[in-house]
Short mmCIF file of C-alpha atoms and ligand atoms in Angstrom, two decimals:
data_model
loop_
_atom_site.label_atom_id
_atom_site.label_comp_id
_atom_site.label_asym_id
_atom_site.label_seq_id
_atom_site.Cartn_x
_atom_site.Cartn_y
_atom_site.Cartn_z
CA UNK K 1 0.26 -0.11 0.02
CA UNK K 2 1.41 4.02 -1.19
CA UNK K 3 -0.18 7.83 -0.54
CA UNK K 4 0.46 9.51 -4.28
CA UNK K 5 0.94 13.07 -3.64
CA UNK K 6 -0.33 14.24 -6.29
CA UNK K 7 -0.56 17.79 -8.30
CA UNK K 8 -2.81 18.28 -9.97
CA UNK K 9 -2.46 21.26 -11.35
CA UNK K 10 -3.47 25.10 -11.33
CA UNK K 11 -7.49 24.46 -12.76
CA UNK K 12 -7.26 23.29 -16.78
CA UNK K 13 -7.02 19.67 -16.05
CA UNK K 14 -4.79 19.17 -19.15
CA UNK K 15 -2.34 21.06 -16.63
CA UNK K 16 -1.33 17.52 -14.94
CA UNK K 17 1.39 14.98 -15.01
CA UNK K 18 0.95 12.33 -17.53
CA UNK K 19 2.56 10.43 -14.53
CA UNK K 20 -0.04 12.23 -11.73
CA UNK K 21 -2.78 11.29 -14.74
CA UNK K 22 -1.81 7.45 -14.48
CA UNK K 23 -1.81 7.07 -11.07
CA UNK K 24 -4.83 8.63 -9.61
CA UNK K 25 -6.77 5.88 -12.12
CA UNK K 26 -4.47 3.45 -10.46
CA UNK K 27 -5.87 4.25 -6.83
CA UNK K 28 -8.94 3.21 -4.87
CA UNK K 29 -8.98 6.04 -3.03
CA UNK K 30 -9.00 9.83 -3.51
CA UNK K 31 -8.23 12.38 -1.02
CA UNK K 32 -8.76 15.93 -2.79
CA UNK K 33 -8.23 19.57 -1.07
CA UNK K 34 -11.28 21.54 -1.70
CA UNK K 35 -12.55 23.33 -4.41
CA UNK K 36 -9.17 23.66 -5.93
CA UNK K 37 -9.47 20.98 -7.57
CA UNK K 38 -11.67 20.75 -11.65
CA UNK K 39 -14.22 18.91 -10.73
CA UNK K 40 -13.80 17.09 -13.72
CA UNK K 41 -11.10 15.61 -12.48
CA UNK K 42 -12.51 13.76 -9.69
CA UNK K 43 -15.57 13.12 -12.18
CA UNK K 44 -13.61 11.09 -14.72
CA UNK K 45 -13.12 8.22 -11.96
CA UNK K 46 -13.64 4.88 -12.22
CA UNK K 47 -17.64 4.85 -10.47
CA UNK K 48 -15.67 2.66 -7.87
CA UNK K 49 -13.71 4.76 -6.58
CA UNK K 50 -13.67 6.10 -3.04
CA UNK K 51 -13.36 9.78 -3.13
CA UNK K 52 -13.80 11.90 0.01
CA UNK K 53 -12.88 15.71 -0.10
CA UNK K 54 -10.21 16.85 2.89
CA UNK K 55 -11.48 20.55 2.92
CA UNK K 56 -14.28 18.76 5.82
CA UNK K 57 -12.04 16.09 7.36
CA UNK K 58 -9.46 16.98 10.62
CA UNK K 59 -5.97 15.64 10.19
CA UNK K 60 -7.28 12.65 12.60
CA UNK K 61 -10.17 11.57 10.21
CA UNK K 62 -7.31 11.48 7.41
CA UNK K 63 -4.96 9.51 8.42
CA UNK K 64 -8.03 7.80 9.30
CA UNK K 65 -8.58 7.43 6.48
CA UNK K 66 -5.20 6.04 5.98
CA UNK K 67 -5.18 3.25 7.92
CA UNK K 68 -8.37 2.41 6.47
CA UNK K 69 -6.81 1.80 3.52
CA UNK K 70 -3.28 -0.02 4.72
CA UNK K 71 -5.59 -2.19 5.87
CA UNK K 72 -7.73 -3.13 2.98
CA UNK K 73 -3.84 -2.53 1.19
CA UNK K 74 -5.28 -0.41 -1.11
CA UNK K 75 -3.65 2.50 -2.92
CA UNK K 76 -3.90 6.30 -1.65
CA UNK K 77 -4.24 9.20 -4.10
CA UNK K 78 -4.02 12.44 -2.49
CA UNK K 79 -4.92 15.48 -5.03
CA UNK K 80 -2.87 18.81 -4.59
CA UNK K 81 -4.07 22.17 -6.34
CA UNK K 82 -0.89 23.71 -8.61
CA UNK K 83 2.38 21.98 -7.45
CA UNK K 84 2.97 20.41 -3.81
CA UNK K 85 6.48 22.09 -3.01
CA UNK K 86 4.63 24.82 -1.40
CA UNK K 87 1.70 25.91 -0.37
CA UNK K 88 0.42 22.30 0.39
CA UNK K 89 0.16 20.92 3.86
CA UNK K 90 0.85 18.17 3.20
CA UNK K 91 4.39 17.84 5.10
CA UNK K 92 2.20 17.49 8.59
CA UNK K 93 0.56 14.12 6.08
CA UNK K 94 3.79 13.02 5.53
CA UNK K 95 5.00 12.82 9.19
CA UNK K 96 1.77 11.71 10.26
CA UNK K 97 2.67 8.41 7.21
CA UNK K 98 5.75 7.82 8.49
CA UNK K 99 4.82 7.55 11.84
CA UNK K 100 2.68 4.98 10.80
CA UNK K 101 5.78 3.55 8.59
CA UNK K 102 3.05 4.11 5.39
CA UNK K 103 5.04 4.51 1.74
CA UNK K 104 4.51 7.69 -0.27
CA UNK K 105 5.58 9.37 -2.71
CA UNK K 106 5.79 12.81 -4.92
CA UNK K 107 4.33 13.21 -8.14
CA UNK K 108 4.41 17.32 -8.90
CA UNK K 109 2.65 19.69 -10.94
CA UNK K 110 2.05 22.51 -12.86
CA UNK K 111 2.04 25.55 -9.46
CA UNK K 112 -0.21 28.64 -10.72
CA UNK K 113 2.41 30.73 -10.74
CA UNK K 114 4.06 29.35 -13.64
CA UNK K 115 0.69 28.88 -15.11
CA UNK K 116 0.03 32.87 -14.69
CA UNK K 117 3.35 33.85 -16.07
CA UNK K 118 2.07 31.73 -19.03
CA UNK K 119 -1.17 33.53 -19.43
CA UNK K 120 0.26 36.80 -19.36
CA UNK K 121 3.63 35.10 -21.17
CA UNK K 122 5.31 37.30 -19.48
CA UNK K 123 8.77 35.74 -17.97
CA UNK K 124 8.98 36.21 -14.59
CA UNK K 125 13.20 37.17 -14.54
CA UNK K 126 15.02 39.41 -17.20
CA UNK K 127 18.59 40.05 -17.93
CA UNK K 128 19.62 42.89 -15.87
CA UNK K 129 15.86 43.76 -14.62
CA UNK K 130 15.32 41.22 -12.00
CA UNK K 131 17.02 37.32 -11.26
CA UNK K 132 14.85 37.07 -8.56
CA UNK K 133 11.60 35.95 -7.64
CA UNK K 134 10.27 35.69 -4.30
CA UNK K 135 7.22 33.11 -4.01
CA UNK K 136 5.64 34.58 -0.79
CA UNK K 137 2.34 35.49 1.37
CA UNK K 138 1.05 38.11 4.06
CA UNK K 139 0.34 36.91 7.31
CA UNK K 140 -2.98 35.53 7.90
CA UNK K 141 -4.43 32.67 10.35
CA UNK K 142 -0.69 31.65 9.57
CA UNK K 143 1.80 34.14 10.78
CA UNK K 144 4.64 34.90 8.26
CA UNK K 145 7.77 35.01 10.57
CA UNK K 146 9.06 38.28 11.84
CA UNK K 147 11.92 38.61 9.13
CA UNK K 148 9.87 37.38 5.92
CA UNK K 149 7.27 40.50 6.74
CA UNK K 150 5.79 42.08 2.91
CA UNK K 151 7.84 45.77 3.28
CA UNK K 152 11.78 43.58 4.54
CA UNK K 153 10.71 41.35 0.94
CA UNK K 154 9.74 44.44 -0.61
CA UNK K 155 12.98 45.99 -0.38
CA UNK K 156 14.05 43.94 -2.40
CA UNK K 157 12.37 44.74 -5.62
CA UNK K 158 12.59 42.30 -6.77
CA UNK K 159 9.92 40.08 -8.96
CA UNK K 160 7.03 38.96 -6.09
CA UNK K 161 4.49 36.11 -6.18
CA UNK K 162 2.14 36.50 -3.41
CA UNK K 163 -0.35 34.32 -2.41
CA UNK K 164 -3.05 33.47 -0.44
CA UNK K 165 -3.23 37.48 0.08
CA UNK K 166 -5.80 38.92 -2.58
CA UNK K 167 -8.33 39.84 0.68
CA UNK K 168 -5.71 41.30 2.34
CA UNK K 169 -4.43 43.11 -1.59
CA UNK K 170 -5.28 47.47 0.21
CA UNK K 171 -2.75 45.74 3.37
CA UNK K 172 0.13 44.90 0.68
CA UNK K 173 -0.15 47.48 -1.35
CA UNK K 174 0.25 49.49 1.87
CA UNK K 175 3.52 47.72 2.90
CA UNK K 176 5.17 46.97 -1.18
CA UNK K 177 4.74 50.79 -1.60
CA UNK K 178 7.40 51.14 0.81
CA UNK K 179 9.81 50.11 -1.03
CA UNK K 180 8.50 50.28 -4.92
CA UNK K 181 7.85 52.68 -6.47
CA UNK K 182 4.25 53.45 -7.41
CA UNK K 183 3.93 52.71 -11.01
CA UNK K 184 5.12 49.13 -10.60
CA UNK K 185 3.27 46.87 -12.88
CA UNK K 186 1.09 44.27 -9.92
CA UNK K 187 -0.97 41.77 -11.92
CA UNK K 188 -3.74 39.79 -10.25
CA UNK K 189 -4.28 36.29 -12.66
CA UNK K 190 -7.82 34.67 -11.01
CA UNK K 191 -8.50 31.46 -11.28
CA UNK K 192 -5.71 30.83 -13.71
CA UNK K 193 -5.56 28.68 -16.38
CA UNK K 194 -9.67 27.98 -15.45
CA UNK K 195 -12.80 29.45 -17.99
CA UNK K 196 -13.58 32.51 -15.54
CA UNK K 197 -9.90 32.75 -15.99
CA UNK K 198 -9.63 37.06 -14.81
CA UNK K 199 -7.13 39.68 -15.70
CA UNK K 200 -6.66 42.21 -14.38
CA UNK K 201 -3.30 45.03 -14.73
CA UNK K 202 -2.76 47.84 -12.86
CA UNK K 203 0.34 49.42 -10.01
CA UNK K 204 1.29 49.66 -6.59
CA UNK K 205 -1.20 52.54 -7.26
CA UNK K 206 -4.03 51.39 -8.34
CA UNK K 207 -4.91 47.55 -8.54
CA UNK K 208 -6.68 48.01 -4.70
CA UNK K 209 -9.66 49.28 -5.93
CA UNK K 210 -8.78 47.34 -9.65
CA UNK K 211 -9.10 44.05 -7.60
CA UNK K 212 -12.49 45.08 -4.74
CA UNK K 213 -14.34 46.74 -7.54
CA UNK K 214 -14.01 42.80 -9.07
CA UNK K 215 -14.53 41.36 -6.01
CA UNK K 216 -12.47 39.17 -5.50
CA UNK K 217 -10.89 37.69 -2.27
CA UNK K 218 -10.08 33.77 -3.20
CA UNK K 219 -8.12 32.11 -5.95
CA UNK K 220 -5.44 34.85 -7.41
CA UNK K 221 -2.30 35.69 -7.45
CA UNK K 222 -1.30 38.59 -7.19
CA UNK K 223 2.90 39.57 -9.58
CA UNK K 224 4.03 42.05 -8.72
CA UNK K 225 7.20 43.85 -10.40
CA UNK K 226 9.04 45.59 -13.77
CA UNK K 227 9.47 42.00 -15.88
CA UNK K 228 5.91 42.32 -16.31
CA UNK K 229 6.00 45.41 -18.73
CA UNK K 230 8.92 45.71 -19.70
CA UNK K 231 10.50 45.23 -23.43
CA UNK K 232 13.70 47.49 -22.24
CA UNK K 233 16.17 44.25 -21.13
CA UNK K 234 18.96 43.17 -22.27
CA UNK K 235 19.23 39.47 -24.37
CA UNK K 236 20.41 37.12 -22.05
CA UNK K 237 24.15 35.79 -22.42
CA UNK K 238 22.84 32.65 -23.26
CA UNK K 239 22.09 33.53 -27.36
CA UNK K 240 24.56 35.54 -27.79
CA UNK K 241 26.56 35.30 -30.38
CA UNK K 242 30.07 37.17 -28.66
CA UNK K 243 29.22 34.18 -25.80
CA UNK K 244 30.29 30.30 -26.33
CA UNK K 245 29.65 27.34 -23.65
CA UNK K 246 29.75 23.44 -23.42
CA UNK K 247 27.01 22.96 -26.37
CA UNK K 248 27.47 25.87 -28.69
CA UNK K 249 30.92 27.24 -30.28
CA UNK K 250 31.68 31.20 -30.22
CA UNK K 251 30.92 32.89 -33.34
CA UNK K 252 29.80 29.24 -35.31
CA UNK K 253 27.22 31.36 -36.67
CA UNK K 254 28.29 33.51 -39.99
N1 SAH J 301 0.14 24.54 -4.37
C1 SAH J 301 -0.38 25.67 -4.42
C2 SAH J 301 -1.52 27.05 -4.01
C3 SAH J 301 -2.05 25.95 -3.81
S1 SAH J 301 -2.57 27.84 -1.95
C4 SAH J 301 0.18 26.19 -6.32
O1 SAH J 301 1.48 25.44 -6.81
O2 SAH J 301 -0.77 27.33 -6.72
C5 SAH J 301 -3.47 28.76 -2.32
C6 SAH J 301 -2.99 29.95 -3.20
O3 SAH J 301 -2.13 28.93 -4.22
C7 SAH J 301 -4.13 30.21 -3.97
O4 SAH J 301 -5.05 30.91 -2.17
C8 SAH J 301 -4.28 31.45 -4.86
O5 SAH J 301 -2.93 31.99 -5.10
C9 SAH J 301 -2.91 30.61 -5.19
N2 SAH J 301 -3.94 30.00 -6.90
C10 SAH J 301 -4.05 28.45 -6.59
N3 SAH J 301 -4.62 28.28 -7.53
C11 SAH J 301 -4.87 29.47 -8.16
C12 SAH J 301 -4.82 29.81 -9.73
N4 SAH J 301 -5.94 28.67 -10.97
N5 SAH J 301 -5.21 30.67 -10.46
C13 SAH J 301 -4.29 31.69 -9.77
N6 SAH J 301 -4.40 31.44 -8.15
C14 SAH J 301 -3.88 30.69 -7.52
#
């Protein structure tokens, strides 16, 4: 018996990996984390699959499902939105499985940050503009350690992607405006890759009112930084004629 943690992707059912899809369909038990999982993924499962919505269960109740599956010698697929390496609350699941000596495997997924950059046709790192992306959030029920307060992170003025923060957009821009100039582009992507995806383009000064006017309070990513609207950057060294590397000799092209 094994538990498979599977990244379900950002929403679009075609954005799950082939490996994740195969494992999901081979498991008799499926646990999924509430509203961020596209219902189409669940609807395509065989009728015999036992499906559990973990948003209604506490950790102990979830552990009971693992125990029952072990007794029945059945594998469990645990679907999480996007990729599992960020904001998935799976570390505590893994700890519980370690305590039960139950084996598990993680199958990565397409994060909403990748899906948002894709829908914007945007690269989050550009030569000379920003070579760093910070993934973070504003404090909520889960507190952010004081050294990672948004205002401190903003001092780097690099590209920022904020999860779980859209309902506090006013507080977000207040903290960011201490360091980012008012005209710094801010884009909110609501439900990236879903059919009802929305993109709201503004800047540090304007975005909070725009988001409030749209009534968006959930399932959105806040992207911040100059990379979002500039064409004024140098070409990368990677394809430069003057630059040679292991796979290409200098000045090979005529
Ligand atoms: N592990 C997930 C993040 C889960 S935390 C990932 O890799 O994407 C939940 C937060 O992720 C939401 O509050 C929102 O900020 C963001 N999110 C998840 N799916 C999203 C989507 N399709 N579009 C925009 N933001 C999304």
